[in-house]
Amino acid sequence: MAAILSLAEAVEEHLRDGDIIAMEGFTHLIPFAAGHEIIRQGRKRLTLIRMTPDLIYDQMIGMGCGEKVVFSWGGNPGVGSLHRFRDAHENGWPNKISIEEHSHAAMANAFDAGAAGLPFAAFRGYRGAELKRVNPNIKEITCPFTGEKLAAVPAIKLDVAVVHAQKADRKGNVLFEGIVGVQKQAVLAAKRSIVTVEEVVDTLAPHSPNAVILPGWTVSAVVHVPGGAHPSYAHGYYKRDNAFYKKWDAISRDRDSFRAWIGEHVLRKGPDAFAVHAKKAA
Amino acid sequence: MAAILSLAEAVEEHLRDGDIIAMEGFTHLIPFAAGHEIIRQGRKRLTLIRMTPDLIYDQMIGMGCGEKVVFSWGGNPGVGSLHRFRDAHENGWPNKISIEEHSHAAMANAFDAGAAGLPFAAFRGYRGAELKRVNPNIKEITCPFTGEKLAAVPAIKLDVAVVHAQKADRKGNVLFEGIVGVQKQAVLAAKRSIVTVEEVVDTLAPHSPNAVILPGWTVSAVVHVPGGAHPSYAHGYYKRDNAFYKKWDAISRDRDSFRAWIGEHVLRKGPDAFAVHAKKAA
Amino acid sequence: MSANYTPAEMMTVAAARALTNDDVCFVGIGAPSAACNLARLTHAPDIVLIYESGTIETKPNILPLSIGDGELCETALVTVSVPEMFRYWLQGGRITTGFLGGAQIDKFANLNTTVVGPYEKPEVRLPGGGGAPEIATSCGQIFITMSHKKRAFVEKIDFVTSLGHGLGGDDRAKHGVTTKGPTKVLTDLCILEPDPKSKELTVVSLHPGVTREQVIESTGWPIKFSDKLAETPAPTAAELKVLRDIQARTKAAHGEAA
Amino acid sequence: MSANYTPAEMMTVAAARALTNDDVCFVGIGAPSAACNLARLTHAPDIVLIYESGTIETKPNILPLSIGDGELCETALVTVSVPEMFRYWLQGGRITTGFLGGAQIDKFANLNTTVVGPYEKPEVRLPGGGGAPEIATSCGQIFITMSHKKRAFVEKIDFVTSLGHGLGGDDRAKHGVTTKGPTKVLTDLCILEPDPKSKELTVVSLHPGVTREQVIESTGWPIKFSDKLAETPAPTAAELKVLRDIQARTKAAHGEAA
């Protein structure tokens, strides 16, 4: 059964230097508060897996938490580049990071395979695509019945999955709703998992029998962090702060302005700072 | 967009002699009314795919609709044997049928692969199991990263999927709820599909954004057949008729009593006969 | 002796006692379902019961006749598709204990639920494996419940539907299987466990009033007994009451649609 | 001439017109999203729009800034997981038309959204492929929308992020791809289509007021023109109104959380 912890406790207990982690959420429910806590605790040499590194990894990379990034689309959605990601990858600031680049289909299949306990995923992908040339983790497999050649990638296996959800009950059962991305797969592909939530409730009911729910015994720690997905959003709670995504371009373009922003909004703040963004939608 | 047809029209238009079909529903939502219509229309030489052939295929096999059965568990749940299935397989009455036997895991993976447009499914299965010896459609595949050997089975590709659901709207969008089995996968693995439903409604709303819904453009025909899953059940509408499952043992044990039952309850009846079983649950 | 309980009840109670509050069980229909729910309603209130129909953390008030009864979904935390159940939950390695039974079992706890006689021309065609082949290899351990009869406990089974300990010793591992496999066989006469080295099933506990002779007589191979052979504690009044209550509720419910 | 519309609007309108009421579109952010929703709000009310975030049959009232904006889910028929989207829906072959764009395109409509310069030591590191590599091969056909600039329309792209017609002719099929690939490239100057045999992009229609010289000047290879070169009909007042209305609503909405 999941333990209900503070964010500091959850990260201290479950996330270590050098871990292979995924902090998922496909535009929706991105666990920013947890990312800030990881920065505050100064975690290092993490392998950071996310389909879209987004601002959360840009912030962590800029503060030196990362050693390797595994991703499929590395931009600031609708805005432009992830400047801290590029600065680390291209100039080694604050430290050199390596990249493993895939397509969305490859990573979605790799998360699915990880959740299913398989060693690899086979899919009809990368045909005529040059990533095959530069990524040794893209191989080929032949269908034993038709002879068709398919792409194969290793399953994603995580030390820790970190995700944000709408609700958990007191046993740590977690409900996701809306754009659910690969969060469930990430948790099921991980040895340990931290789930931040908008609300801790007595019961998740009423809900569809087929709702996207993770039982508490599949989750290591549940943390109550209202607003914890800002500047991404939480369906049914608050909207995406598109304006902040645009502002981030200027903040992150320059190393000093980035450091200043992190100092003010991360290092000198705590998870409670996110509460202001948590206003339940009508 | 799905056409809303009568059951006779739907079967006439979409289901032909010699087709490879799956009539799915894992104990729940088994499309019995459609099975009876197929018997009335005298379809022959069908390849009948179902994880659990259940009474629906026992009835169709006993009336000579089948040529081959692909399955993973061939009993009358909680009761005993499928006598018509065994009589056809063991004694060739009313005609000889061949079988292709798998495990549940293999068929569930094969339906998933069919829906995903893949030629095969790989899974950790059949280890030390003798079905590998007697079923040439069970092969081995090696993970290109770890060298682990996994089982492989061909994806299920269907001419027609026939399933039953709770609701469809007038555009033919279909909602499934409760034990959803492999129905969605079956429809997505098929060239054509017939979906019988308890209710046709103006809108499926309100429902979870993540409900199990098939868009109308993925379905060929929707047919309104209240009670059409009896003696199986429809979550939220009526319960499983366990007593009938027990009675079937005696009815089906003997060829004449079976024929008599079919004559009275199938050949001399129509889909309306199922309406009596459709009482909405409180 | 004439007990105030049946041998079948003793088997179910013994199976229930073998479960712990921390178990995540993959439950089959029949005796396993009765045993798992008896455990849940007695000493293991938090035990997680999963049925292959996709129902997770189900708490049925009546025992299902089929693996997909509505009761299982209505009382579950959540219900997933069958492909997800077999891919993410069973193959994903989340199940601690799986239950199996069969028409035939051999001394290494390999099971046959497929055919009596040759596969191509069976004397008796059984329902088949269903989930068994992968339950047998994916769950942390396997409990087997069967009625103890000579025609079921045989020297050689006609078809290996699901792997137990194979040919014994470390043969199971040779199939690339890393899970424990059958750790207990619970019958209406006794409890058997595989020998730590040879993996041959050995009687470790006789149910009250059952003699060695009965077990020898009911087993199709020269059955071994443990040096520290125990007697299974008889079902308690509390255990019997809970078991009989749920069975009475079940009987009533399954008649209802008649 | 001074038109009452911008070249970007002309491009979006031209892309919208190329869509039919029967299309099932895999939609990307930006111009494709504007074009698909313009089509939906004008001549193709039943067009099915799918975004890779898992939203199926979405009818956004404002254009998403990100591929996973809440608006997409709130107005969708249903939202599925991202693995399901890529496995059952895209790979499953259910998409008639996919939209792509890029930083670089070559004469065979291969696209680069990965790097300018060498991959290992890029001059400019672009966001990367995202869904493009499989969108390019799994959809029935591909429409490409790009601003027509010499630095984008290049003789040789630095990295083949997604396959168009490869080296031309039947090279695409040699990669085991059976879908049509790029059938139209819609720019702010003109509409290009691949030559039926050579698959080289050919200008088939110039937007009003655009000259051949402008297109030649803006293309990094000796661009070919169709013998039956047409002029693209200017956007109608109705088309412009619908497009500007949704863009105005979008602007308002995206400011709101500031």
PDB file of N, CA, C and O in Angstrom, chain C residues 194-252:
ATOM      1  N   PRO C 194       6.422 -29.619  -2.471  1.00  0.00           N
ATOM      2  CA  PRO C 194       7.537 -30.226  -3.197  1.00  0.00           C
ATOM      3  C   PRO C 194       8.765 -30.358  -2.304  1.00  0.00           C
ATOM      4  O   PRO C 194       9.041 -29.478  -1.487  1.00  0.00           O
ATOM      5  N   ASP C 195       9.472 -31.485  -2.434  1.00  0.00           N
ATOM      6  CA  ASP C 195      10.737 -31.657  -1.721  1.00  0.00           C
ATOM      7  C   ASP C 195      11.706 -30.566  -2.184  1.00  0.00           C
ATOM      8  O   ASP C 195      11.793 -30.274  -3.382  1.00  0.00           O
ATOM      9  N   PRO C 196      12.420 -29.928  -1.227  1.00  0.00           N
ATOM     10  CA  PRO C 196      13.289 -28.796  -1.595  1.00  0.00           C
ATOM     11  C   PRO C 196      14.264 -29.114  -2.729  1.00  0.00           C
ATOM     12  O   PRO C 196      14.521 -28.280  -3.582  1.00  0.00           O
ATOM     13  N   LYS C 197      14.787 -30.336  -2.782  1.00  0.00           N
ATOM     14  CA  LYS C 197      15.758 -30.680  -3.836  1.00  0.00           C
ATOM     15  C   LYS C 197      15.091 -31.351  -5.032  1.00  0.00           C
ATOM     16  O   LYS C 197      15.106 -30.844  -6.135  1.00  0.00           O
ATOM     17  N   SER C 198      14.448 -32.469  -4.792  1.00  0.00           N
ATOM     18  CA  SER C 198      13.910 -33.276  -5.901  1.00  0.00           C
ATOM     19  C   SER C 198      12.648 -32.670  -6.490  1.00  0.00           C
ATOM     20  O   SER C 198      12.278 -32.977  -7.617  1.00  0.00           O
ATOM     21  N   LYS C 199      11.993 -31.784  -5.711  1.00  0.00           N
ATOM     22  CA  LYS C 199      10.715 -31.178  -6.105  1.00  0.00           C
ATOM     23  C   LYS C 199       9.574 -32.182  -6.194  1.00  0.00           C
ATOM     24  O   LYS C 199       8.495 -31.863  -6.691  1.00  0.00           O
ATOM     25  N   GLU C 200       9.797 -33.412  -5.727  1.00  0.00           N
ATOM     26  CA  GLU C 200       8.698 -34.379  -5.730  1.00  0.00           C
ATOM     27  C   GLU C 200       7.708 -34.028  -4.629  1.00  0.00           C
ATOM     28  O   GLU C 200       8.090 -33.694  -3.499  1.00  0.00           O
ATOM     29  N   LEU C 201       6.418 -34.097  -4.954  1.00  0.00           N
ATOM     30  CA  LEU C 201       5.380 -33.745  -3.986  1.00  0.00           C
ATOM     31  C   LEU C 201       5.424 -34.705  -2.802  1.00  0.00           C
ATOM     32  O   LEU C 201       5.491 -35.923  -2.983  1.00  0.00           O
ATOM     33  N   THR C 202       5.406 -34.145  -1.605  1.00  0.00           N
ATOM     34  CA  THR C 202       5.503 -34.914  -0.364  1.00  0.00           C
ATOM     35  C   THR C 202       4.374 -34.484   0.560  1.00  0.00           C
ATOM     36  O   THR C 202       4.093 -33.285   0.672  1.00  0.00           O
ATOM     37  N   VAL C 203       3.731 -35.431   1.181  1.00  0.00           N
ATOM     38  CA  VAL C 203       2.641 -35.111   2.111  1.00  0.00           C
ATOM     39  C   VAL C 203       3.253 -34.512   3.377  1.00  0.00           C
ATOM     40  O   VAL C 203       4.091 -35.141   4.023  1.00  0.00           O
ATOM     41  N   VAL C 204       2.868 -33.300   3.701  1.00  0.00           N
ATOM     42  CA  VAL C 204       3.413 -32.654   4.902  1.00  0.00           C
ATOM     43  C   VAL C 204       2.381 -32.577   6.020  1.00  0.00           C
ATOM     44  O   VAL C 204       2.717 -32.380   7.179  1.00  0.00           O
ATOM     45  N   SER C 205       1.099 -32.732   5.666  1.00  0.00           N
ATOM     46  CA  SER C 205       0.062 -32.658   6.704  1.00  0.00           C
ATOM     47  C   SER C 205      -1.167 -33.449   6.265  1.00  0.00           C
ATOM     48  O   SER C 205      -1.628 -33.313   5.131  1.00  0.00           O
ATOM     49  N   LEU C 206      -1.639 -34.288   7.172  1.00  0.00           N
ATOM     50  CA  LEU C 206      -2.869 -35.047   6.906  1.00  0.00           C
ATOM     51  C   LEU C 206      -4.039 -34.323   7.561  1.00  0.00           C
ATOM     52  O   LEU C 206      -3.922 -33.834   8.688  1.00  0.00           O
ATOM     53  N   HIS C 207      -5.157 -34.262   6.840  1.00  0.00           N
ATOM     54  CA  HIS C 207      -6.349 -33.655   7.446  1.00  0.00           C
ATOM     55  C   HIS C 207      -6.852 -34.578   8.559  1.00  0.00           C
ATOM     56  O   HIS C 207      -6.607 -35.792   8.528  1.00  0.00           O
ATOM     57  N   PRO C 208      -7.555 -34.019   9.545  1.00  0.00           N
ATOM     58  CA  PRO C 208      -8.002 -34.829  10.688  1.00  0.00           C
ATOM     59  C   PRO C 208      -8.759 -36.073  10.231  1.00  0.00           C
ATOM     60  O   PRO C 208      -9.622 -35.994   9.350  1.00  0.00           O
ATOM     61  N   GLY C 209      -8.385 -37.228  10.784  1.00  0.00           N
ATOM     62  CA  GLY C 209      -9.093 -38.468  10.490  1.00  0.00           C
ATOM     63  C   GLY C 209      -8.644 -39.153   9.223  1.00  0.00           C
ATOM     64  O   GLY C 209      -9.102 -40.253   8.900  1.00  0.00           O
ATOM     65  N   VAL C 210      -7.743 -38.528   8.486  1.00  0.00           N
ATOM     66  CA  VAL C 210      -7.264 -39.142   7.242  1.00  0.00           C
ATOM     67  C   VAL C 210      -6.032 -39.987   7.561  1.00  0.00           C
ATOM     68  O   VAL C 210      -5.147 -39.554   8.308  1.00  0.00           O
ATOM     69  N   THR C 211      -5.967 -41.205   7.006  1.00  0.00           N
ATOM     70  CA  THR C 211      -4.824 -42.087   7.269  1.00  0.00           C
ATOM     71  C   THR C 211      -3.849 -42.057   6.088  1.00  0.00           C
ATOM     72  O   THR C 211      -4.229 -41.732   4.966  1.00  0.00           O
ATOM     73  N   ARG C 212      -2.606 -42.435   6.381  1.00  0.00           N
ATOM     74  CA  ARG C 212      -1.602 -42.575   5.325  1.00  0.00           C
ATOM     75  C   ARG C 212      -2.121 -43.528   4.256  1.00  0.00           C
ATOM     76  O   ARG C 212      -1.961 -43.275   3.056  1.00  0.00           O
ATOM     77  N   GLU C 213      -2.776 -44.587   4.680  1.00  0.00           N
ATOM     78  CA  GLU C 213      -3.255 -45.606   3.742  1.00  0.00           C
ATOM     79  C   GLU C 213      -4.222 -44.985   2.739  1.00  0.00           C
ATOM     80  O   GLU C 213      -4.154 -45.246   1.536  1.00  0.00           O
ATOM     81  N   GLN C 214      -5.109 -44.115   3.251  1.00  0.00           N
ATOM     82  CA  GLN C 214      -6.071 -43.461   2.345  1.00  0.00           C
ATOM     83  C   GLN C 214      -5.341 -42.675   1.262  1.00  0.00           C
ATOM     84  O   GLN C 214      -5.688 -42.709   0.091  1.00  0.00           O
ATOM     85  N   VAL C 215      -4.323 -41.945   1.700  1.00  0.00           N
ATOM     86  CA  VAL C 215      -3.580 -41.103   0.755  1.00  0.00           C
ATOM     87  C   VAL C 215      -2.832 -41.980  -0.251  1.00  0.00           C
ATOM     88  O   VAL C 215      -2.884 -41.750  -1.462  1.00  0.00           O
ATOM     89  N   ILE C 216      -2.168 -43.026   0.247  1.00  0.00           N
ATOM     90  CA  ILE C 216      -1.448 -43.952  -0.643  1.00  0.00           C
ATOM     91  C   ILE C 216      -2.432 -44.544  -1.648  1.00  0.00           C
ATOM     92  O   ILE C 216      -2.179 -44.572  -2.854  1.00  0.00           O
ATOM     93  N   GLU C 217      -3.583 -44.948  -1.145  1.00  0.00           N
ATOM     94  CA  GLU C 217      -4.630 -45.580  -1.948  1.00  0.00           C
ATOM     95  C   GLU C 217      -5.165 -44.621  -3.019  1.00  0.00           C
ATOM     96  O   GLU C 217      -5.545 -45.039  -4.110  1.00  0.00           O
ATOM     97  N   SER C 218      -5.126 -43.316  -2.717  1.00  0.00           N
ATOM     98  CA  SER C 218      -5.728 -42.321  -3.616  1.00  0.00           C
ATOM     99  C   SER C 218      -4.710 -41.659  -4.538  1.00  0.00           C
ATOM    100  O   SER C 218      -5.040 -40.703  -5.242  1.00  0.00           O
ATOM    101  N   THR C 219      -3.473 -42.132  -4.512  1.00  0.00           N
ATOM    102  CA  THR C 219      -2.411 -41.512  -5.304  1.00  0.00           C
ATOM    103  C   THR C 219      -1.825 -42.524  -6.280  1.00  0.00           C
ATOM    104  O   THR C 219      -1.539 -43.660  -5.883  1.00  0.00           O
ATOM    105  N   GLY C 220      -1.660 -42.113  -7.522  1.00  0.00           N
ATOM    106  CA  GLY C 220      -1.250 -43.020  -8.589  1.00  0.00           C
ATOM    107  C   GLY C 220       0.241 -43.277  -8.661  1.00  0.00           C
ATOM    108  O   GLY C 220       0.730 -43.894  -9.606  1.00  0.00           O
ATOM    109  N   TRP C 221       0.988 -42.758  -7.726  1.00  0.00           N
ATOM    110  CA  TRP C 221       2.430 -43.075  -7.665  1.00  0.00           C
ATOM    111  C   TRP C 221       2.778 -43.355  -6.203  1.00  0.00           C
ATOM    112  O   TRP C 221       2.004 -42.981  -5.306  1.00  0.00           O
ATOM    113  N   PRO C 222       3.922 -43.971  -5.955  1.00  0.00           N
ATOM    114  CA  PRO C 222       4.304 -44.249  -4.562  1.00  0.00           C
ATOM    115  C   PRO C 222       4.556 -42.937  -3.828  1.00  0.00           C
ATOM    116  O   PRO C 222       5.612 -42.333  -3.976  1.00  0.00           O
ATOM    117  N   ILE C 223       3.571 -42.489  -3.077  1.00  0.00           N
ATOM    118  CA  ILE C 223       3.597 -41.151  -2.498  1.00  0.00           C
ATOM    119  C   ILE C 223       4.515 -41.114  -1.266  1.00  0.00           C
ATOM    120  O   ILE C 223       4.557 -42.055  -0.481  1.00  0.00           O
ATOM    121  N   LYS C 224       5.267 -40.047  -1.126  1.00  0.00           N
ATOM    122  CA  LYS C 224       6.177 -39.903   0.009  1.00  0.00           C
ATOM    123  C   LYS C 224       5.524 -39.061   1.108  1.00  0.00           C
ATOM    124  O   LYS C 224       4.714 -38.175   0.818  1.00  0.00           O
ATOM    125  N   PHE C 225       5.907 -39.343   2.327  1.00  0.00           N
ATOM    126  CA  PHE C 225       5.412 -38.576   3.474  1.00  0.00           C
ATOM    127  C   PHE C 225       6.582 -37.891   4.162  1.00  0.00           C
ATOM    128  O   PHE C 225       7.684 -38.444   4.236  1.00  0.00           O
ATOM    129  N   SER C 226       6.346 -36.705   4.676  1.00  0.00           N
ATOM    130  CA  SER C 226       7.386 -35.966   5.377  1.00  0.00           C
ATOM    131  C   SER C 226       7.735 -36.652   6.691  1.00  0.00           C
ATOM    132  O   SER C 226       6.879 -37.296   7.308  1.00  0.00           O
ATOM    133  N   ASP C 227       9.000 -36.516   7.119  1.00  0.00           N
ATOM    134  CA  ASP C 227       9.396 -37.057   8.431  1.00  0.00           C
ATOM    135  C   ASP C 227       8.622 -36.344   9.536  1.00  0.00           C
ATOM    136  O   ASP C 227       8.294 -36.923  10.556  1.00  0.00           O
ATOM    137  N   LYS C 228       8.375 -35.054   9.302  1.00  0.00           N
ATOM    138  CA  LYS C 228       7.621 -34.318  10.332  1.00  0.00           C
ATOM    139  C   LYS C 228       6.182 -34.154   9.865  1.00  0.00           C
ATOM    140  O   LYS C 228       5.690 -33.049   9.698  1.00  0.00           O
ATOM    141  N   LEU C 229       5.530 -35.268   9.593  1.00  0.00           N
ATOM    142  CA  LEU C 229       4.151 -35.233   9.117  1.00  0.00           C
ATOM    143  C   LEU C 229       3.253 -34.629  10.197  1.00  0.00           C
ATOM    144  O   LEU C 229       3.283 -35.042  11.352  1.00  0.00           O
ATOM    145  N   ALA C 230       2.497 -33.616   9.808  1.00  0.00           N
ATOM    146  CA  ALA C 230       1.632 -32.938  10.772  1.00  0.00           C
ATOM    147  C   ALA C 230       0.176 -33.325  10.550  1.00  0.00           C
ATOM    148  O   ALA C 230      -0.157 -33.998   9.575  1.00  0.00           O
ATOM    149  N   GLU C 231      -0.689 -32.903  11.480  1.00  0.00           N
ATOM    150  CA  GLU C 231      -2.125 -33.028  11.242  1.00  0.00           C
ATOM    151  C   GLU C 231      -2.675 -31.626  11.023  1.00  0.00           C
ATOM    152  O   GLU C 231      -2.387 -30.704  11.788  1.00  0.00           O
ATOM    153  N   THR C 232      -3.438 -31.476   9.963  1.00  0.00           N
ATOM    154  CA  THR C 232      -4.037 -30.174   9.663  1.00  0.00           C
ATOM    155  C   THR C 232      -5.050 -29.840  10.746  1.00  0.00           C
ATOM    156  O   THR C 232      -5.911 -30.674  11.039  1.00  0.00           O
ATOM    157  N   PRO C 233      -4.946 -28.662  11.359  1.00  0.00           N
ATOM    158  CA  PRO C 233      -5.998 -28.287  12.322  1.00  0.00           C
ATOM    159  C   PRO C 233      -7.361 -28.292  11.639  1.00  0.00           C
ATOM    160  O   PRO C 233      -7.488 -27.825  10.500  1.00  0.00           O
ATOM    161  N   ALA C 234      -8.348 -28.846  12.274  1.00  0.00           N
ATOM    162  CA  ALA C 234      -9.704 -28.897  11.709  1.00  0.00           C
ATOM    163  C   ALA C 234     -10.209 -27.467  11.509  1.00  0.00           C
ATOM    164  O   ALA C 234      -9.769 -26.536  12.189  1.00  0.00           O
ATOM    165  N   PRO C 235     -11.141 -27.291  10.580  1.00  0.00           N
ATOM    166  CA  PRO C 235     -11.740 -25.970  10.390  1.00  0.00           C
ATOM    167  C   PRO C 235     -12.357 -25.488  11.698  1.00  0.00           C
ATOM    168  O   PRO C 235     -12.954 -26.289  12.422  1.00  0.00           O
ATOM    169  N   THR C 236     -12.171 -24.212  11.984  1.00  0.00           N
ATOM    170  CA  THR C 236     -12.799 -23.674  13.191  1.00  0.00           C
ATOM    171  C   THR C 236     -14.268 -23.381  12.881  1.00  0.00           C
ATOM    172  O   THR C 236     -14.668 -23.273  11.716  1.00  0.00           O
ATOM    173  N   ALA C 237     -15.019 -23.221  13.922  1.00  0.00           N
ATOM    174  CA  ALA C 237     -16.443 -22.888  13.751  1.00  0.00           C
ATOM    175  C   ALA C 237     -16.571 -21.586  12.964  1.00  0.00           C
ATOM    176  O   ALA C 237     -17.407 -21.447  12.073  1.00  0.00           O
ATOM    177  N   ALA C 238     -15.677 -20.639  13.276  1.00  0.00           N
ATOM    178  CA  ALA C 238     -15.732 -19.333  12.587  1.00  0.00           C
ATOM    179  C   ALA C 238     -15.458 -19.508  11.093  1.00  0.00           C
ATOM    180  O   ALA C 238     -16.176 -18.983  10.248  1.00  0.00           O
ATOM    181  N   GLU C 239     -14.434 -20.292  10.776  1.00  0.00           N
ATOM    182  CA  GLU C 239     -14.109 -20.520   9.361  1.00  0.00           C
ATOM    183  C   GLU C 239     -15.278 -21.158   8.640  1.00  0.00           C
ATOM    184  O   GLU C 239     -15.673 -20.739   7.542  1.00  0.00           O
ATOM    185  N   LEU C 240     -15.875 -22.166   9.289  1.00  0.00           N
ATOM    186  CA  LEU C 240     -16.985 -22.869   8.646  1.00  0.00           C
ATOM    187  C   LEU C 240     -18.188 -21.955   8.445  1.00  0.00           C
ATOM    188  O   LEU C 240     -18.850 -21.985   7.418  1.00  0.00           O
ATOM    189  N   LYS C 241     -18.416 -21.101   9.419  1.00  0.00           N
ATOM    190  CA  LYS C 241     -19.580 -20.222   9.312  1.00  0.00           C
ATOM    191  C   LYS C 241     -19.421 -19.268   8.129  1.00  0.00           C
ATOM    192  O   LYS C 241     -20.302 -19.141   7.290  1.00  0.00           O
ATOM    193  N   VAL C 242     -18.239 -18.631   8.039  1.00  0.00           N
ATOM    194  CA  VAL C 242     -18.003 -17.687   6.943  1.00  0.00           C
ATOM    195  C   VAL C 242     -18.097 -18.404   5.593  1.00  0.00           C
ATOM    196  O   VAL C 242     -18.750 -17.930   4.668  1.00  0.00           O
ATOM    197  N   LEU C 243     -17.491 -19.584   5.504  1.00  0.00           N
ATOM    198  CA  LEU C 243     -17.500 -20.331   4.247  1.00  0.00           C
ATOM    199  C   LEU C 243     -18.923 -20.737   3.862  1.00  0.00           C
ATOM    200  O   LEU C 243     -19.360 -20.543   2.730  1.00  0.00           O
ATOM    201  N   ARG C 244     -19.665 -21.251   4.843  1.00  0.00           N
ATOM    202  CA  ARG C 244     -21.030 -21.725   4.540  1.00  0.00           C
ATOM    203  C   ARG C 244     -21.963 -20.551   4.230  1.00  0.00           C
ATOM    204  O   ARG C 244     -22.841 -20.657   3.380  1.00  0.00           O
ATOM    205  N   ASP C 245     -21.729 -19.436   4.905  1.00  0.00           N
ATOM    206  CA  ASP C 245     -22.560 -18.252   4.623  1.00  0.00           C
ATOM    207  C   ASP C 245     -22.374 -17.795   3.178  1.00  0.00           C
ATOM    208  O   ASP C 245     -23.342 -17.559   2.458  1.00  0.00           O
ATOM    209  N   ILE C 246     -21.107 -17.677   2.752  1.00  0.00           N
ATOM    210  CA  ILE C 246     -20.896 -17.183   1.384  1.00  0.00           C
ATOM    211  C   ILE C 246     -21.416 -18.213   0.376  1.00  0.00           C
ATOM    212  O   ILE C 246     -21.999 -17.852  -0.647  1.00  0.00           O
ATOM    213  N   GLN C 247     -21.302 -19.482   0.710  1.00  0.00           N
ATOM    214  CA  GLN C 247     -21.818 -20.497  -0.210  1.00  0.00           C
ATOM    215  C   GLN C 247     -23.345 -20.491  -0.254  1.00  0.00           C
ATOM    216  O   GLN C 247     -23.943 -20.661  -1.318  1.00  0.00           O
ATOM    217  N   ALA C 248     -23.953 -20.199   0.862  1.00  0.00           N
ATOM    218  CA  ALA C 248     -25.426 -20.106   0.893  1.00  0.00           C
ATOM    219  C   ALA C 248     -25.885 -18.894   0.073  1.00  0.00           C
ATOM    220  O   ALA C 248     -26.799 -18.989  -0.745  1.00  0.00           O
ATOM    221  N   ARG C 249     -25.188 -17.751   0.278  1.00  0.00           N
ATOM    222  CA  ARG C 249     -25.533 -16.545  -0.506  1.00  0.00           C
ATOM    223  C   ARG C 249     -25.369 -16.845  -2.002  1.00  0.00           C
ATOM    224  O   ARG C 249     -26.176 -16.438  -2.837  1.00  0.00           O
ATOM    225  N   THR C 250     -24.313 -17.585  -2.318  1.00  0.00           N
ATOM    226  CA  THR C 250     -24.025 -17.897  -3.714  1.00  0.00           C
ATOM    227  C   THR C 250     -25.125 -18.756  -4.318  1.00  0.00           C
ATOM    228  O   THR C 250     -25.645 -18.473  -5.388  1.00  0.00           O
ATOM    229  N   LYS C 251     -25.510 -19.798  -3.569  1.00  0.00           N
ATOM    230  CA  LYS C 251     -26.551 -20.715  -4.048  1.00  0.00           C
ATOM    231  C   LYS C 251     -27.833 -19.934  -4.343  1.00  0.00           C
ATOM    232  O   LYS C 251     -28.432 -20.052  -5.398  1.00  0.00           O
ATOM    233  N   ALA C 252     -28.185 -19.091  -3.406  1.00  0.00           N
ATOM    234  CA  ALA C 252     -29.411 -18.304  -3.567  1.00  0.00           C
ATOM    235  C   ALA C 252     -29.310 -17.426  -4.814  1.00  0.00           C
ATOM    236  O   ALA C 252     -30.195 -17.404  -5.660  1.00  0.00           O
TER     237      ALA C 252
END
